[in-house]
PDB file of C-alpha atoms in Angstrom:
ATOM      1  CA  MET A  21     -29.092  31.045  27.500  1.00  0.00           C
ATOM      2  CA  MET A  22     -30.748  28.445  25.975  1.00  0.00           C
ATOM      3  CA  ASN A  23     -33.754  26.517  28.144  1.00  0.00           C
ATOM      4  CA  PHE A  24     -31.428  23.338  27.809  1.00  0.00           C
ATOM      5  CA  LYS A  25     -31.127  21.595  30.882  1.00  0.00           C
ATOM      6  CA  LYS A  26     -30.306  18.181  30.421  1.00  0.00           C
ATOM      7  CA  MET A  27     -28.097  16.437  27.602  1.00  0.00           C
ATOM      8  CA  PHE A  28     -27.439  12.812  26.765  1.00  0.00           C
ATOM      9  CA  PHE A  29     -24.958  11.105  25.426  1.00  0.00           C
ATOM     10  CA  PRO A  30     -24.297   6.953  24.916  1.00  0.00           C
ATOM     11  CA  ILE A  31     -20.863   6.007  25.647  1.00  0.00           C
ATOM     12  CA  GLY A  32     -19.165   2.569  24.521  1.00  0.00           C
ATOM     13  CA  GLY A  33     -15.348   1.292  24.560  1.00  0.00           C
ATOM     14  CA  GLY A  34     -13.035   1.732  21.940  1.00  0.00           C
ATOM     15  CA  ASP A  35      -9.976   4.305  20.728  1.00  0.00           C
ATOM     16  CA  GLU A  36     -10.388   7.707  22.034  1.00  0.00           C
ATOM     17  CA  LEU A  37     -12.459   7.403  24.965  1.00  0.00           C
ATOM     18  CA  LYS A  38     -11.235  10.556  26.883  1.00  0.00           C
ATOM     19  CA  GLU A  39     -11.568  12.625  23.887  1.00  0.00           C
ATOM     20  CA  ARG A  40     -15.036  11.547  23.646  1.00  0.00           C
ATOM     21  CA  LEU A  41     -15.503  12.231  27.289  1.00  0.00           C
ATOM     22  CA  TYR A  42     -14.044  15.576  26.571  1.00  0.00           C
ATOM     23  CA  GLY A  43     -16.416  16.851  23.867  1.00  0.00           C
ATOM     24  CA  ALA A  44     -19.162  15.608  25.430  1.00  0.00           C
ATOM     25  CA  MET A  45     -18.685  17.700  29.022  1.00  0.00           C
ATOM     26  CA  LEU A  46     -17.607  20.662  26.244  1.00  0.00           C
ATOM     27  CA  VAL A  47     -20.748  20.680  25.110  1.00  0.00           C
ATOM     28  CA  ALA A  48     -22.177  20.600  28.280  1.00  0.00           C
ATOM     29  CA  GLU A  49     -20.202  23.341  30.079  1.00  0.00           C
ATOM     30  CA  TYR A  50     -20.592  25.631  27.084  1.00  0.00           C
ATOM     31  CA  PHE A  51     -24.429  25.046  27.330  1.00  0.00           C
ATOM     32  CA  LYS A  52     -24.164  25.016  31.120  1.00  0.00           C
ATOM     33  CA  VAL A  53     -26.677  22.083  31.494  1.00  0.00           C
ATOM     34  CA  HIS A  54     -26.293  18.634  33.363  1.00  0.00           C
ATOM     35  CA  LEU A  55     -25.063  15.801  31.098  1.00  0.00           C
ATOM     36  CA  GLU A  56     -25.996  11.948  31.668  1.00  0.00           C
ATOM     37  CA  ILE A  57     -22.996   9.973  30.459  1.00  0.00           C
ATOM     38  CA  PHE A  58     -24.700   7.066  30.072  1.00  0.00           C
ATOM     39  CA  LYS A  59     -22.174   3.433  29.848  1.00  0.00           C
ATOM     40  CA  CYS A  60     -23.845   0.328  28.293  1.00  0.00           C
ATOM     41  CA  GLU A  61     -22.026  -2.441  29.781  1.00  0.00           C
ATOM     42  CA  SER A  62     -22.706  -6.552  28.492  1.00  0.00           C
ATOM     43  CA  ASN A  63     -23.395  -9.001  31.564  1.00  0.00           C
ATOM     44  CA  PRO A  64     -20.501 -10.687  31.915  1.00  0.00           C
ATOM     45  CA  ASN A  65     -22.207 -14.187  32.244  1.00  0.00           C
ATOM     46  CA  SER A  66     -22.944 -13.242  28.882  1.00  0.00           C
ATOM     47  CA  ARG A  67     -19.541 -14.210  27.465  1.00  0.00           C
ATOM     48  CA  ILE A  68     -19.643 -17.906  29.070  1.00  0.00           C
ATOM     49  CA  PRO A  69     -19.863 -19.814  26.196  1.00  0.00           C
ATOM     50  CA  ILE A  70     -23.172 -21.820  26.630  1.00  0.00           C
ATOM     51  CA  HIS A  71     -22.751 -24.816  23.924  1.00  0.00           C
ATOM     52  CA  MET A  72     -19.551 -26.528  25.708  1.00  0.00           C
ATOM     53  CA  ASN A  73     -21.443 -27.644  28.890  1.00  0.00           C
ATOM     54  CA  LEU A  74     -18.582 -26.581  31.139  1.00  0.00           C
ATOM     55  CA  PRO A  75     -18.926 -27.648  34.987  1.00  0.00           C
ATOM     56  CA  LYS A  76     -21.280 -25.260  36.954  1.00  0.00           C
ATOM     57  CA  LYS A  77     -17.591 -24.903  39.197  1.00  0.00           C
ATOM     58  CA  ILE A  78     -15.830 -23.743  35.761  1.00  0.00           C
ATOM     59  CA  GLU A  79     -18.899 -21.777  35.182  1.00  0.00           C
ATOM     60  CA  LYS A  80     -18.613 -19.856  38.132  1.00  0.00           C
ATOM     61  CA  GLU A  81     -15.537 -19.422  38.114  1.00  0.00           C
ATOM     62  CA  ILE A  82     -15.034 -18.184  34.882  1.00  0.00           C
ATOM     63  CA  SER A  83     -18.802 -16.073  36.071  1.00  0.00           C
ATOM     64  CA  ALA A  84     -16.118 -14.647  38.722  1.00  0.00           C
ATOM     65  CA  VAL A  85     -13.313 -13.832  36.860  1.00  0.00           C
ATOM     66  CA  LEU A  86     -15.109 -11.745  34.397  1.00  0.00           C
ATOM     67  CA  GLU A  87     -17.369  -9.991  36.905  1.00  0.00           C
ATOM     68  CA  THR A  88     -13.812  -8.870  37.998  1.00  0.00           C
ATOM     69  CA  GLN A  89     -13.056  -8.131  34.844  1.00  0.00           C
ATOM     70  CA  LYS A  90     -15.787  -5.612  34.366  1.00  0.00           C
ATOM     71  CA  ILE A  91     -15.377  -3.837  38.118  1.00  0.00           C
ATOM     72  CA  GLU A  92     -11.739  -2.916  36.403  1.00  0.00           C
ATOM     73  CA  GLU A  93     -12.830  -1.953  33.665  1.00  0.00           C
ATOM     74  CA  PHE A  94     -15.256   0.650  35.296  1.00  0.00           C
ATOM     75  CA  LYS A  95     -13.477   1.912  37.605  1.00  0.00           C
ATOM     76  CA  SER A  96     -10.681   2.791  35.206  1.00  0.00           C
ATOM     77  CA  PHE A  97     -13.146   4.572  32.902  1.00  0.00           C
ATOM     78  CA  TYR A  98     -13.998   6.141  35.876  1.00  0.00           C
ATOM     79  CA  GLU A  99     -10.709   7.606  36.652  1.00  0.00           C
ATOM     80  CA  ILE A 100     -10.632   8.989  33.090  1.00  0.00           C
ATOM     81  CA  PHE A 101     -13.917  10.215  33.383  1.00  0.00           C
ATOM     82  CA  THR A 102     -12.953  12.095  36.987  1.00  0.00           C
ATOM     83  CA  LYS A 103     -10.160  13.808  35.507  1.00  0.00           C
ATOM     84  CA  THR A 104     -11.581  14.789  32.383  1.00  0.00           C
ATOM     85  CA  SER A 105     -14.282  16.376  34.134  1.00  0.00           C
ATOM     86  CA  GLU A 106     -11.454  18.830  36.224  1.00  0.00           C
ATOM     87  CA  GLU A 107     -10.008  19.688  32.627  1.00  0.00           C
ATOM     88  CA  VAL A 108     -13.250  21.077  31.755  1.00  0.00           C
ATOM     89  CA  GLY A 109     -14.124  22.356  34.619  1.00  0.00           C
ATOM     90  CA  ILE A 110     -17.387  20.646  35.496  1.00  0.00           C
ATOM     91  CA  GLN A 111     -19.039  19.662  38.072  1.00  0.00           C
ATOM     92  CA  ILE A 112     -20.340  16.061  39.103  1.00  0.00           C
ATOM     93  CA  SER A 113     -23.423  15.541  40.232  1.00  0.00           C
ATOM     94  CA  ASP A 114     -26.459  13.719  39.873  1.00  0.00           C
ATOM     95  CA  SER A 115     -28.882  15.995  39.748  1.00  0.00           C
ATOM     96  CA  PHE A 116     -29.336  19.338  38.142  1.00  0.00           C
ATOM     97  CA  VAL A 117     -27.467  22.118  38.985  1.00  0.00           C
ATOM     98  CA  GLU A 118     -29.491  25.618  38.210  1.00  0.00           C
ATOM     99  CA  ASN A 119     -27.315  28.190  35.947  1.00  0.00           C
ATOM    100  CA  LYS A 120     -24.028  25.726  36.016  1.00  0.00           C
ATOM    101  CA  SER A 121     -23.148  22.331  34.412  1.00  0.00           C
ATOM    102  CA  SER A 122     -22.742  19.208  36.278  1.00  0.00           C
ATOM    103  CA  VAL A 123     -22.509  15.867  34.402  1.00  0.00           C
ATOM    104  CA  CYS A 124     -23.096  12.465  36.005  1.00  0.00           C
ATOM    105  CA  VAL A 125     -22.217   8.532  34.461  1.00  0.00           C
ATOM    106  CA  LYS A 126     -25.178   6.238  34.770  1.00  0.00           C
ATOM    107  CA  SER A 127     -23.739   2.578  33.760  1.00  0.00           C
ATOM    108  CA  LYS A 128     -26.897  -0.217  32.337  1.00  0.00           C
ATOM    109  CA  GLU A 129     -26.051  -4.134  31.124  1.00  0.00           C
ATOM    110  CA  GLY A 130     -27.602  -4.717  27.776  1.00  0.00           C
ATOM    111  CA  PHE A 131     -27.484  -5.102  23.984  1.00  0.00           C
ATOM    112  CA  ARG A 132     -26.208  -1.054  23.200  1.00  0.00           C
ATOM    113  CA  SER A 133     -28.269  -0.087  21.026  1.00  0.00           C
ATOM    114  CA  THR A 134     -31.752  -0.885  22.531  1.00  0.00           C
ATOM    115  CA  LEU A 135     -30.748   1.139  25.805  1.00  0.00           C
ATOM    116  CA  VAL A 136     -29.367   3.396  24.252  1.00  0.00           C
ATOM    117  CA  GLU A 137     -33.198   3.821  22.072  1.00  0.00           C
ATOM    118  CA  GLU A 138     -34.657   3.568  26.075  1.00  0.00           C
ATOM    119  CA  TYR A 139     -33.052   6.259  27.873  1.00  0.00           C
ATOM    120  CA  SER A 140     -31.820   8.892  24.865  1.00  0.00           C
ATOM    121  CA  LYS A 141     -35.528   9.429  25.152  1.00  0.00           C
ATOM    122  CA  TYR A 142     -35.568  11.285  28.716  1.00  0.00           C
ATOM    123  CA  CYS A 143     -33.413  14.563  27.871  1.00  0.00           C
ATOM    124  CA  ASP A 144     -33.282  17.433  25.738  1.00  0.00           C
ATOM    125  CA  ILE A 145     -30.965  16.897  23.533  1.00  0.00           C
ATOM    126  CA  VAL A 146     -28.405  13.755  22.464  1.00  0.00           C
ATOM    127  CA  ILE A 147     -24.877  14.209  22.081  1.00  0.00           C
ATOM    128  CA  ALA A 148     -23.956  10.893  19.530  1.00  0.00           C
ATOM    129  CA  ALA A 149     -19.625  10.823  18.621  1.00  0.00           C
ATOM    130  CA  ALA A 150     -18.823  10.308  15.076  1.00  0.00           C
ATOM    131  CA  PRO A 151     -18.849   6.321  14.548  1.00  0.00           C
ATOM    132  CA  PRO A 152     -15.041   5.503  13.828  1.00  0.00           C
ATOM    133  CA  SER A 153     -14.213   5.537  10.172  1.00  0.00           C
ATOM    134  CA  GLY A 154     -17.723   7.400   9.837  1.00  0.00           C
ATOM    135  CA  VAL A 155     -19.100   3.983   9.781  1.00  0.00           C
ATOM    136  CA  SER A 156     -22.880   4.453  11.243  1.00  0.00           C
ATOM    137  CA  THR A 157     -23.254   1.611  13.987  1.00  0.00           C
ATOM    138  CA  ALA A 158     -26.289   0.443  15.769  1.00  0.00           C
ATOM    139  CA  THR A 159     -25.728   2.663  18.632  1.00  0.00           C
ATOM    140  CA  PHE A 160     -25.089   5.992  16.575  1.00  0.00           C
ATOM    141  CA  GLU A 161     -28.403   4.831  14.959  1.00  0.00           C
ATOM    142  CA  ALA A 162     -30.103   4.274  17.511  1.00  0.00           C
ATOM    143  CA  ALA A 163     -29.107   7.756  19.222  1.00  0.00           C
ATOM    144  CA  VAL A 164     -29.894   9.858  16.162  1.00  0.00           C
ATOM    145  CA  LEU A 165     -33.655   8.270  15.071  1.00  0.00           C
ATOM    146  CA  LYS A 166     -34.490   6.882  17.535  1.00  0.00           C
ATOM    147  CA  SER A 167     -34.562   9.704  20.736  1.00  0.00           C
ATOM    148  CA  GLY A 168     -37.004  11.112  19.042  1.00  0.00           C
ATOM    149  CA  LYS A 169     -34.897  14.116  20.092  1.00  0.00           C
ATOM    150  CA  ALA A 170     -32.584  16.732  18.030  1.00  0.00           C
ATOM    151  CA  VAL A 171     -28.881  15.750  18.218  1.00  0.00           C
ATOM    152  CA  ILE A 172     -25.618  16.886  18.406  1.00  0.00           C
ATOM    153  CA  MET A 173     -22.942  14.866  17.117  1.00  0.00           C
ATOM    154  CA  ILE A 174     -19.450  15.837  17.426  1.00  0.00           C
ATOM    155  CA  PRO A 175     -16.127  14.889  15.892  1.00  0.00           C
ATOM    156  CA  ARG A 176     -14.473  11.917  18.181  1.00  0.00           C
ATOM    157  CA  VAL A 177     -11.990  14.545  19.254  1.00  0.00           C
ATOM    158  CA  LEU A 178     -13.262  18.131  19.375  1.00  0.00           C
ATOM    159  CA  LYS A 179     -10.851  20.658  21.087  1.00  0.00           C
ATOM    160  CA  LYS A 180     -13.040  23.847  21.518  1.00  0.00           C
ATOM    161  CA  PHE A 181     -16.911  23.825  21.100  1.00  0.00           C
ATOM    162  CA  ASP A 182     -18.801  27.443  19.802  1.00  0.00           C
ATOM    163  CA  THR A 183     -21.902  28.301  18.104  1.00  0.00           C
ATOM    164  CA  LYS A 184     -21.006  31.872  17.796  1.00  0.00           C
ATOM    165  CA  THR A 185     -21.302  31.195  13.358  1.00  0.00           C
ATOM    166  CA  ILE A 186     -23.690  28.735  12.539  1.00  0.00           C
ATOM    167  CA  ILE A 187     -23.446  27.486   8.555  1.00  0.00           C
ATOM    168  CA  ILE A 188     -27.347  25.698   7.982  1.00  0.00           C
ATOM    169  CA  GLY A 189     -27.572  22.909   5.176  1.00  0.00           C
ATOM    170  CA  TRP A 190     -30.966  23.773   3.308  1.00  0.00           C
ATOM    171  CA  ASN A 191     -31.726  21.181   1.094  1.00  0.00           C
ATOM    172  CA  ASN A 192     -36.178  21.907   1.719  1.00  0.00           C
ATOM    173  CA  SER A 193     -36.942  18.177   3.366  1.00  0.00           C
ATOM    174  CA  VAL A 194     -39.101  17.372   6.425  1.00  0.00           C
ATOM    175  CA  GLU A 195     -35.655  16.991   8.437  1.00  0.00           C
ATOM    176  CA  ALA A 196     -33.472  20.643   7.527  1.00  0.00           C
ATOM    177  CA  SER A 197     -36.997  22.277   8.184  1.00  0.00           C
ATOM    178  CA  ARG A 198     -37.373  20.579  11.795  1.00  0.00           C
ATOM    179  CA  SER A 199     -33.212  21.229  12.125  1.00  0.00           C
ATOM    180  CA  VAL A 200     -34.014  24.665  11.804  1.00  0.00           C
ATOM    181  CA  THR A 201     -37.153  24.794  14.100  1.00  0.00           C
ATOM    182  CA  SER A 202     -34.742  22.731  16.776  1.00  0.00           C
ATOM    183  CA  SER A 203     -32.038  24.994  16.880  1.00  0.00           C
ATOM    184  CA  ILE A 204     -33.389  28.191  16.550  1.00  0.00           C
ATOM    185  CA  GLU A 205     -32.738  29.622  19.849  1.00  0.00           C
ATOM    186  CA  ILE A 206     -28.954  28.965  19.478  1.00  0.00           C
ATOM    187  CA  LEU A 207     -29.526  30.323  16.236  1.00  0.00           C
ATOM    188  CA  LYS A 208     -31.007  33.803  17.666  1.00  0.00           C
ATOM    189  CA  GLU A 209     -27.766  33.670  20.013  1.00  0.00           C
ATOM    190  CA  ALA A 210     -25.434  32.952  17.140  1.00  0.00           C
ATOM    191  CA  ASP A 211     -23.934  36.561  16.025  1.00  0.00           C
ATOM    192  CA  LYS A 212     -23.808  34.581  12.084  1.00  0.00           C
ATOM    193  CA  VAL A 213     -25.852  32.506  10.778  1.00  0.00           C
ATOM    194  CA  HIS A 214     -25.527  31.358   6.675  1.00  0.00           C
ATOM    195  CA  ILE A 215     -27.552  29.155   4.886  1.00  0.00           C
ATOM    196  CA  VAL A 216     -25.975  27.142   1.744  1.00  0.00           C
ATOM    197  CA  SER A 217     -28.274  25.521  -0.833  1.00  0.00           C
ATOM    198  CA  SER A 218     -27.256  23.631  -3.791  1.00  0.00           C
ATOM    199  CA  HIS A 219     -28.931  24.202  -7.058  1.00  0.00           C
ATOM    200  CA  GLU A 220     -30.310  20.335  -6.826  1.00  0.00           C
ATOM    201  CA  TYR A 221     -32.612  21.919  -4.550  1.00  0.00           C
ATOM    202  CA  THR A 222     -33.057  25.502  -5.244  1.00  0.00           C
ATOM    203  CA  GLN A 223     -32.837  27.252  -8.694  1.00  0.00           C
ATOM    204  CA  ASP A 224     -32.644  30.973  -7.592  1.00  0.00           C
ATOM    205  CA  ASP A 225     -32.346  33.274  -4.674  1.00  0.00           C
ATOM    206  CA  ALA A 226     -35.724  33.635  -4.243  1.00  0.00           C
ATOM    207  CA  LYS A 227     -36.559  29.805  -3.155  1.00  0.00           C
ATOM    208  CA  LEU A 228     -34.868  31.090   0.218  1.00  0.00           C
ATOM    209  CA  ASP A 229     -36.878  33.685   0.733  1.00  0.00           C
ATOM    210  CA  ASN A 230     -39.159  31.793   2.797  1.00  0.00           C
ATOM    211  CA  LEU A 231     -36.516  30.307   5.350  1.00  0.00           C
ATOM    212  CA  ILE A 232     -34.648  33.783   5.925  1.00  0.00           C
ATOM    213  CA  GLN A 233     -38.316  35.253   6.636  1.00  0.00           C
ATOM    214  CA  TYR A 234     -38.989  32.699   8.553  1.00  0.00           C
ATOM    215  CA  LEU A 235     -35.766  33.015  10.794  1.00  0.00           C
ATOM    216  CA  LYS A 236     -36.263  37.252  10.567  1.00  0.00           C
ATOM    217  CA  HIS A 237     -39.477  36.264  12.250  1.00  0.00           C
ATOM    218  CA  HIS A 238     -36.415  35.648  14.805  1.00  0.00           C
ATOM    219  CA  HIS A 239     -34.528  38.268  14.508  1.00  0.00           C
ATOM    220  CA  ILE A 240     -32.390  36.100  13.220  1.00  0.00           C
ATOM    221  CA  ASP A 241     -30.941  37.878   9.869  1.00  0.00           C
ATOM    222  CA  ALA A 242     -29.064  34.889   7.892  1.00  0.00           C
ATOM    223  CA  SER A 243     -26.644  35.552   4.896  1.00  0.00           C
ATOM    224  CA  HIS A 244     -27.077  32.816   2.004  1.00  0.00           C
ATOM    225  CA  GLU A 245     -25.641  31.326  -1.376  1.00  0.00           C
ATOM    226  CA  ILE A 246     -26.162  28.680  -3.514  1.00  0.00           C
ATOM    227  CA  THR A 247     -23.239  26.261  -4.499  1.00  0.00           C
ATOM    228  CA  GLU A 248     -22.709  23.367  -6.727  1.00  0.00           C
ATOM    229  CA  THR A 249     -22.351  20.293  -5.149  1.00  0.00           C
ATOM    230  CA  THR A 250     -19.902  18.051  -5.964  1.00  0.00           C
ATOM    231  CA  ASN A 251     -19.850  13.447  -6.195  1.00  0.00           C
ATOM    232  CA  ILE A 252     -19.062  13.035  -3.141  1.00  0.00           C
ATOM    233  CA  ALA A 253     -21.880  13.596  -0.610  1.00  0.00           C
ATOM    234  CA  GLY A 254     -22.029  15.730   1.684  1.00  0.00           C
ATOM    235  CA  GLU A 255     -18.547  17.708   0.434  1.00  0.00           C
ATOM    236  CA  THR A 256     -20.158  20.842  -0.538  1.00  0.00           C
ATOM    237  CA  LEU A 257     -21.559  21.535   2.944  1.00  0.00           C
ATOM    238  CA  LEU A 258     -18.593  20.744   4.373  1.00  0.00           C
ATOM    239  CA  ASN A 259     -15.881  22.775   2.859  1.00  0.00           C
ATOM    240  CA  ALA A 260     -18.483  25.479   2.842  1.00  0.00           C
ATOM    241  CA  ALA A 261     -18.293  24.916   6.464  1.00  0.00           C
ATOM    242  CA  LEU A 262     -14.312  24.575   6.319  1.00  0.00           C
ATOM    243  CA  ASN A 263     -13.364  27.097   4.753  1.00  0.00           C
ATOM    244  CA  GLY A 264     -16.074  29.750   6.063  1.00  0.00           C
ATOM    245  CA  ASN A 265     -14.482  29.217   9.579  1.00  0.00           C
ATOM    246  CA  PHE A 266     -17.762  27.868  10.576  1.00  0.00           C
ATOM    247  CA  ASP A 267     -18.554  26.613  14.734  1.00  0.00           C
ATOM    248  CA  LEU A 268     -21.102  24.010  14.162  1.00  0.00           C
ATOM    249  CA  ILE A 269     -22.859  22.629  10.895  1.00  0.00           C
ATOM    250  CA  VAL A 270     -27.404  22.543  11.181  1.00  0.00           C
ATOM    251  CA  ALA A 271     -28.713  19.634   8.713  1.00  0.00           C
ATOM    252  CA  GLY A 272     -31.623  17.150   8.666  1.00  0.00           C
ATOM    253  CA  ALA A 273     -31.120  13.872   9.150  1.00  0.00           C
ATOM    254  CA  TYR A 274     -32.835  11.425   6.211  1.00  0.00           C
ATOM    255  CA  GLY A 275     -35.152   9.296   7.565  1.00  0.00           C
ATOM    256  CA  HIS A 276     -36.468   7.177   4.058  1.00  0.00           C
ATOM    257  CA  LYS A 277     -32.971   5.202   4.324  1.00  0.00           C
ATOM    258  CA  GLY A 278     -32.027   5.427   8.158  1.00  0.00           C
ATOM    259  CA  PHE A 279     -28.885   7.610   8.913  1.00  0.00           C
ATOM    260  CA  LYS A 280     -27.407   6.135   5.291  1.00  0.00           C
ATOM    261  CA  GLU A 281     -28.849  10.026   3.321  1.00  0.00           C
ATOM    262  CA  LEU A 282     -27.624  13.288   5.284  1.00  0.00           C
ATOM    263  CA  MET A 283     -27.186  16.835   3.642  1.00  0.00           C
ATOM    264  CA  PHE A 284     -27.458  17.070  -0.385  1.00  0.00           C
ATOM    265  CA  GLY A 285     -28.932  13.982  -0.929  1.00  0.00           C
ATOM    266  CA  GLY A 286     -26.161  11.286  -0.143  1.00  0.00           C
ATOM    267  CA  GLY A 287     -24.318   9.053   2.101  1.00  0.00           C
ATOM    268  CA  THR A 288     -22.916  10.644   5.339  1.00  0.00           C
ATOM    269  CA  LYS A 289     -19.598   8.618   5.377  1.00  0.00           C
ATOM    270  CA  PHE A 290     -17.981  11.623   4.280  1.00  0.00           C
ATOM    271  CA  LEU A 291     -19.091  14.353   6.769  1.00  0.00           C
ATOM    272  CA  LEU A 292     -18.805  11.225   9.768  1.00  0.00           C
ATOM    273  CA  GLU A 293     -15.124  10.525   8.363  1.00  0.00           C
ATOM    274  CA  ASN A 294     -14.141  13.873   8.113  1.00  0.00           C
ATOM    275  CA  SER A 295     -15.566  16.507   9.401  1.00  0.00           C
ATOM    276  CA  SER A 296     -13.917  18.208  12.653  1.00  0.00           C
ATOM    277  CA  LEU A 297     -17.132  20.753  13.101  1.00  0.00           C
ATOM    278  CA  PRO A 298     -19.849  19.210  15.338  1.00  0.00           C
ATOM    279  CA  VAL A 299     -23.557  18.807  13.464  1.00  0.00           C
ATOM    280  CA  PHE A 300     -26.883  19.682  14.927  1.00  0.00           C
ATOM    281  CA  MET A 301     -29.172  17.696  13.439  1.00  0.00           C
ATOM    282  CA  SER A 302     -33.422  16.079  13.836  1.00  0.00           C
ATOM    283  CA  HIS A 303     -34.453  13.462  12.293  1.00  0.00           C
TER     284      HIS A 303
END
């Protein structure tokens, strides 16, 4: 269907662990790609308080306990990973399997955001779970802003993934333009593509003609509408997506203020906290 081969999904601890794994695997299964789940680990020795000047024997004992704890935590994680892969029906494999979905886990020690920034560069698309309570984290921003890749942001709980109906949030920005182009192969496969913009960015329908014509070059017939924005950033786009029963949102992530701004010129908190739909974005 699409020429994607590998997706990258960073994951830490916290709530909805199984749900986040399930959502990422659903996306990989849908596109028939290899999914690398990247688990960031802290060095157990970094948890030992240096300022206490503990005797070496005590330090070794604490280090051994922490190392055992780390092994047990990974074992528990891997059991959840294995059960989830069985539920989704995705094969566990260290490498890409042609025309099939596959998944593996890689684990590295270090600062999570630094590791994500480094290792997220080697894939076609990054999958990022929405941060808890919609509050952007350094790790989430590293995945979205530092990977150089398009990102599919999934809600923390995702039971179904599809791309039959797609809504594009258009605000004439460089980031929105890049998101449309990055998602063009997905858009071409969709049954319905709808563009929504606001009076703030588009005063009349003619302003959307260039985008509509561009999509037509790719044999994509998109409908469109110009809406009124609300005082809550992201609400207009999300309402249009939910009211229209769309499967996927395509929008641009602003760059000049980091990921603090997204579609329709405002903070991402509303979308991150409230969207039950995945969002395809590009920075």
